[in-house]
CSV table of C-alpha atoms in Angstrom, one decimal:
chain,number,residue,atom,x,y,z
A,1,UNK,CA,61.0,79.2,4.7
A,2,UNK,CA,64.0,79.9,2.2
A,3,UNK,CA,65.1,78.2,-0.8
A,4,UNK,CA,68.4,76.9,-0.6
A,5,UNK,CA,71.0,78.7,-2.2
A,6,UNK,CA,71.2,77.8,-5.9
A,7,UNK,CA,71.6,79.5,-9.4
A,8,UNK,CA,68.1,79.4,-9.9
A,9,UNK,CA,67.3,80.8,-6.5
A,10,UNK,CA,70.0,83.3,-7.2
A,11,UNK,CA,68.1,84.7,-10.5
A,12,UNK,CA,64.6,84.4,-9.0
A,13,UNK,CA,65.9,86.6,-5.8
A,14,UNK,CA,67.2,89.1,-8.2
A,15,UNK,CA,64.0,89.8,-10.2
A,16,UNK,CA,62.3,89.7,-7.0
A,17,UNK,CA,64.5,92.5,-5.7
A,18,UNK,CA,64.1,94.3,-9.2
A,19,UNK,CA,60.3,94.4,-9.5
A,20,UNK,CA,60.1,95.3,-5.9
A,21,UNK,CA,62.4,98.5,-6.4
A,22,UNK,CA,59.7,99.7,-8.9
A,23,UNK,CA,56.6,98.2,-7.0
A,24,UNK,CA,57.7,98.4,-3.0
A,25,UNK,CA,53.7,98.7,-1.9
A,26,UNK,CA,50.3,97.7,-3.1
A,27,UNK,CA,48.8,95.5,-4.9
A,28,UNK,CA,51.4,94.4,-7.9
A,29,UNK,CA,50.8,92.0,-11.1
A,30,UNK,CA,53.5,90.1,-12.7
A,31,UNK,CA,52.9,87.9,-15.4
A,32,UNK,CA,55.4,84.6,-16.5
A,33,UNK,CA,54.7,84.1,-20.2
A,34,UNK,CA,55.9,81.8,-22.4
A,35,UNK,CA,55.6,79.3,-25.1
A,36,UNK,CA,54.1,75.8,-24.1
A,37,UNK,CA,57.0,73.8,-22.5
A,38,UNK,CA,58.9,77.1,-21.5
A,39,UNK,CA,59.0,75.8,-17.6
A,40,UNK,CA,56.3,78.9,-16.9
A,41,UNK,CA,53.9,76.8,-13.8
A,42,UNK,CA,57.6,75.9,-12.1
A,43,UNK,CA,59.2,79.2,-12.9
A,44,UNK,CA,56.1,80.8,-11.5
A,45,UNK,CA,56.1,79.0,-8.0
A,46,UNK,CA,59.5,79.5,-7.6
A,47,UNK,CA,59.3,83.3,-8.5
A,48,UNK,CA,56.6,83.3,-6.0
A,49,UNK,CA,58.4,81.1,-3.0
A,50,UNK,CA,61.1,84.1,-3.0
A,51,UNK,CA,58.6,86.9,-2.9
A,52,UNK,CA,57.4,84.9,0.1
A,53,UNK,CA,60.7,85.3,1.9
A,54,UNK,CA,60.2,88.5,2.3
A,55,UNK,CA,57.0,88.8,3.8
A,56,UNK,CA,55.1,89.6,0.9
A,57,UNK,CA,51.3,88.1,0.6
A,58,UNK,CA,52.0,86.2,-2.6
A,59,UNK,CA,49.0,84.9,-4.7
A,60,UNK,CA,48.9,82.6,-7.8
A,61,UNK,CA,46.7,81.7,-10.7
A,62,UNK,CA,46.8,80.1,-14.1
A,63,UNK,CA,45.6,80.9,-17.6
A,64,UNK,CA,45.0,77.2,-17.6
A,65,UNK,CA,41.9,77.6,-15.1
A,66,UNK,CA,40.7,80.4,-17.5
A,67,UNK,CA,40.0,78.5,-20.7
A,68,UNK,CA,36.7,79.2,-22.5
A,69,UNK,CA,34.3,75.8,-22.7
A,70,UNK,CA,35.7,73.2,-25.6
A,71,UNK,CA,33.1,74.0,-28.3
A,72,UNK,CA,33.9,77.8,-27.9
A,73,UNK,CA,37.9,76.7,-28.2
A,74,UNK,CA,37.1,74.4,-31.4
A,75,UNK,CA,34.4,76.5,-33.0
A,76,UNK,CA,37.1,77.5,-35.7
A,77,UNK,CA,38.3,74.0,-36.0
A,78,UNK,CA,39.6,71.3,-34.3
A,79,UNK,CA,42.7,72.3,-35.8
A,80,UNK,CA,42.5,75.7,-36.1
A,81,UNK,CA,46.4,77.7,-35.1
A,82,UNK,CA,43.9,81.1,-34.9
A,83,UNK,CA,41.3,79.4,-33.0
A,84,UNK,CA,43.9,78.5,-30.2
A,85,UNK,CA,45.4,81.7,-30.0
A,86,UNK,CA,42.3,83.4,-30.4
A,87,UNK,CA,39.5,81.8,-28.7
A,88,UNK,CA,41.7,79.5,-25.6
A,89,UNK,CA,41.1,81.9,-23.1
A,90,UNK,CA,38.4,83.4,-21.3
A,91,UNK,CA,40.0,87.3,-20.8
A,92,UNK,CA,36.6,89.1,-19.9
A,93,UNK,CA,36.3,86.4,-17.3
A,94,UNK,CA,40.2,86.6,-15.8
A,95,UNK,CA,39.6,90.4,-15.7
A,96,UNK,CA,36.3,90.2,-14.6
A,97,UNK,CA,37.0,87.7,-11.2
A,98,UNK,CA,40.5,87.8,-10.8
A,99,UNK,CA,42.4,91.4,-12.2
A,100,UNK,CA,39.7,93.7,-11.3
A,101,UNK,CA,38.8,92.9,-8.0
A,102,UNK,CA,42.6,92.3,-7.3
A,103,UNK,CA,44.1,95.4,-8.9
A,104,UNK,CA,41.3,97.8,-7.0
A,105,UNK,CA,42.2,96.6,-3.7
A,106,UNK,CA,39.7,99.3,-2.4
A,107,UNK,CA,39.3,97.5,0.9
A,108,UNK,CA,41.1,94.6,2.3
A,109,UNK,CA,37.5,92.5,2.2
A,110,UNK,CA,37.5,92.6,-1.6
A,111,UNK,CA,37.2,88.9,-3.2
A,112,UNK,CA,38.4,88.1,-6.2
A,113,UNK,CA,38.8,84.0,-7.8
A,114,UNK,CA,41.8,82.8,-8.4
A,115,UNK,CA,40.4,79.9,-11.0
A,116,UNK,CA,37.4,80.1,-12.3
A,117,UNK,CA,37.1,77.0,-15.2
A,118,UNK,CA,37.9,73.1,-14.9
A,119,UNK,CA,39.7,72.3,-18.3
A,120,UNK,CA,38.9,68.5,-17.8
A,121,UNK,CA,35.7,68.8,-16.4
A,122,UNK,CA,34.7,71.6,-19.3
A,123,UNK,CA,33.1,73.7,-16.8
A,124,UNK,CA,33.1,76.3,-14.8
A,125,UNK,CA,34.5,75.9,-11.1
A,126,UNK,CA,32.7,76.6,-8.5
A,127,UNK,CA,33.0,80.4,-7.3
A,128,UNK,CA,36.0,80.6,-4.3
A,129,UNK,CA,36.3,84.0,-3.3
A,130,UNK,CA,39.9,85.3,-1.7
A,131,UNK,CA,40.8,88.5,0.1
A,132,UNK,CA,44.1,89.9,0.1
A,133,UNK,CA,45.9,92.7,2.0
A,134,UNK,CA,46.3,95.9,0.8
A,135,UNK,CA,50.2,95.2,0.0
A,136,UNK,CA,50.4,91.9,-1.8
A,137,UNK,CA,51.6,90.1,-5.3
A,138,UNK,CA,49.7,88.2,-8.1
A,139,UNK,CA,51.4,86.2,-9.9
A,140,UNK,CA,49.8,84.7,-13.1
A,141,UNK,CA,52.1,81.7,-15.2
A,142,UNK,CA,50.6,81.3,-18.7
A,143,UNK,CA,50.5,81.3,-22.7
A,144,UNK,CA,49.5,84.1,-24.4
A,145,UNK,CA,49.8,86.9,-21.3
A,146,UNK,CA,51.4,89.7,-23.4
A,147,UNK,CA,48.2,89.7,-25.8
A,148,UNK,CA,47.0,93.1,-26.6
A,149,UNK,CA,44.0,92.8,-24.9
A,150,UNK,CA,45.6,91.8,-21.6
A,151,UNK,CA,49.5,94.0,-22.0
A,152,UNK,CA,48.3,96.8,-20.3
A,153,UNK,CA,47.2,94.8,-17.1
A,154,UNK,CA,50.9,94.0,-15.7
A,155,UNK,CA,53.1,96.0,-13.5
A,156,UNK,CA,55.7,93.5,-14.4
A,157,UNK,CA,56.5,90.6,-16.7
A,158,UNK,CA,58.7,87.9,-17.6
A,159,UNK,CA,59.2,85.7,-21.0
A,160,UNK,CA,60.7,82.7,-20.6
A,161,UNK,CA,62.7,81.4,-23.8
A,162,UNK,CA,63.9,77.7,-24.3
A,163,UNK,CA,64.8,76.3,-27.7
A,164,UNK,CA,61.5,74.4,-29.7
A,165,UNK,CA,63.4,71.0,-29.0
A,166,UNK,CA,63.9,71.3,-25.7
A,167,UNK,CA,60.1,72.5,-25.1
A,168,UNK,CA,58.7,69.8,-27.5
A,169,UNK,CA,60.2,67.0,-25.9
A,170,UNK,CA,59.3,68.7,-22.6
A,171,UNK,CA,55.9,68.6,-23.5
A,172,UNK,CA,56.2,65.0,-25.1
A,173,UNK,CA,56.5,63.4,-21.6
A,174,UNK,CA,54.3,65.8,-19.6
A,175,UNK,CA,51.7,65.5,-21.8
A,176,UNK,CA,52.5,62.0,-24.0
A,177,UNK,CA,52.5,64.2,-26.9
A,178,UNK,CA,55.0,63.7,-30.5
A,179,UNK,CA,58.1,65.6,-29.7
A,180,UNK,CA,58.5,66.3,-33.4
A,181,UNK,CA,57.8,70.1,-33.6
A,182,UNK,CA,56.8,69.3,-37.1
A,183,UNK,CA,54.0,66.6,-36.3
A,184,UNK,CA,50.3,67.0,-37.6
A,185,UNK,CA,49.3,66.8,-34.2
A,186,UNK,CA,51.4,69.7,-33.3
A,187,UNK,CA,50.5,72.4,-36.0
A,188,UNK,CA,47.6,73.6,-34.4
A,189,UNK,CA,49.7,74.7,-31.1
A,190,UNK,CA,53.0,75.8,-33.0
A,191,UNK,CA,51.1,77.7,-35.5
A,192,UNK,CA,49.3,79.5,-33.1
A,193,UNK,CA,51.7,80.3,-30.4
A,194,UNK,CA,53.6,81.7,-34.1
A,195,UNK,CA,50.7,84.0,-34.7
A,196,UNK,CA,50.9,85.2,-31.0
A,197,UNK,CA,54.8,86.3,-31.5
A,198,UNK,CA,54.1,87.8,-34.4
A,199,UNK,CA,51.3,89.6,-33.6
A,200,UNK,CA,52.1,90.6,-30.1
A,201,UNK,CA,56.0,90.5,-29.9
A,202,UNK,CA,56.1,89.4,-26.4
A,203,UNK,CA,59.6,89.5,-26.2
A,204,UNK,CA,59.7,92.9,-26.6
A,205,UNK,CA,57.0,93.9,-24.5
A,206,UNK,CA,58.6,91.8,-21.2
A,207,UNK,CA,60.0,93.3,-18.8
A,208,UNK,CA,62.2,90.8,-18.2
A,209,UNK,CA,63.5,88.2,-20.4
A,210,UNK,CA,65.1,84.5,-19.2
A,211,UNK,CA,66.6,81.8,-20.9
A,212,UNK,CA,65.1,78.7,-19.0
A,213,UNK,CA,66.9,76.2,-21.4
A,214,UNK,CA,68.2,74.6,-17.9
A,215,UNK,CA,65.5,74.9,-15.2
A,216,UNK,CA,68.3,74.9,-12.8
A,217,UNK,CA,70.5,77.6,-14.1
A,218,UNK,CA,68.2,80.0,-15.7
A,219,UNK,CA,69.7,83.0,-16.5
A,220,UNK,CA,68.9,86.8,-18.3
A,221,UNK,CA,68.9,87.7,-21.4
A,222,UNK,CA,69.8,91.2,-22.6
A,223,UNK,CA,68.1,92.1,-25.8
A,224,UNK,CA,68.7,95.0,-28.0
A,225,UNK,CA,65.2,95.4,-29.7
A,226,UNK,CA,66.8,98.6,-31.8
């Protein structure tokens, strides 16, 4: 089934048709970063409706059913900007169940998970093993992608950009947090999703960057990192 024909589905369609003149067989990885309230989940299954269209076996996941249990998140603090960036995420997990397996593709019968922890539940889900043909594309939305422990894992990427107001009160009525970027209840995200673009300049390592300001009319940004 195809989108309809929109500016969004107009972008999406191109960056399909650009990562698939790079990657036109096997098993390809392309990651949609972002800070929190980018538009990453939405961006994601859109990206991945249009790959879809044609023909590819299209798979999905989320960092968010990767996160380590809550007292290994909070053992720096309950407040902690280093503890979120550092210790959010289960990586040896997501590589061991999900990028591994997946990336190999040694025979079509290889499983891999595509979740493998239940945030609310703080536990792990039960094991749900996938196959995939030999020609098909992951595609993982999430904070924190371009990381130097996981860069190297992506045949593709995209950062998604939208201005701290716009992702603040974004999250406000997602999540019923403060929109004020500048709350107390806010430092420990915004301070650590700051240690993340400083110490990994995701923008830079992208392949792709978008400017998701408008969900509707996303468009590309060309950056001169010089």
């Amino acid at each position: 089934m195809r989108l309809p024909v929109t500016p969004a589905a107009t972008l999406w369609r191109a960056l399909r048709d650009e990562a698939r003149r790079t990657y036109p067989r096997g098993r390809v990885m392309i990651a949609v970063d972002g800070e929190d309230g980018a538009g990453k989940t939405r961006f994601a299954d859109n990206l991945a409706a249009v790959f879809r269209e044609d023909g590819s076996a299209v798979f999905r996941a989320s960092m968010d059913d990767f996160h380590r249990p809550r007292a290994e998140r909070y053992a720096r603090g309950r407040t902690s900007p280093e503890g979120f960036y550092r210790d959010s995420y289960d990586e040896a997990t997501f590589r061991r169940v999900l990028i591994d397996p997946f990336r190999s593709g040694a025979t079509p019968d290889a499983g891999f998970q595509l979740a493998a922890f239940d945030l609310v539940r703080d536990e792990p889900r039960p094991a749900e093993w996938v196959t995939a043909p030999r020609d098909a594309v992951l595609i993982v939305d999430g904070m924190f992608l371009h990381r130097p422990e996981l860069r190297g894992i992506w045949h593709w990427s995209i950062w998604l950009d939208a201005p701290l107001d716009v992702r603040y009160a974004r999250m406000a009525e997602r999540d019923g947090t403060d929109p004020d970027p500048a709350a107390e209840s806010n430092r420990r995200y915004r301070e650590g999703q700051e240690l993340y673009l400083k110490d990994a300049r995701p923008r830079a390592a992208a392949s792709v960057i978008v400017d998701n300001t408008d969900p509707a009319a996303p468009s590309r940004v060309y950056q001169d990192f010089c």
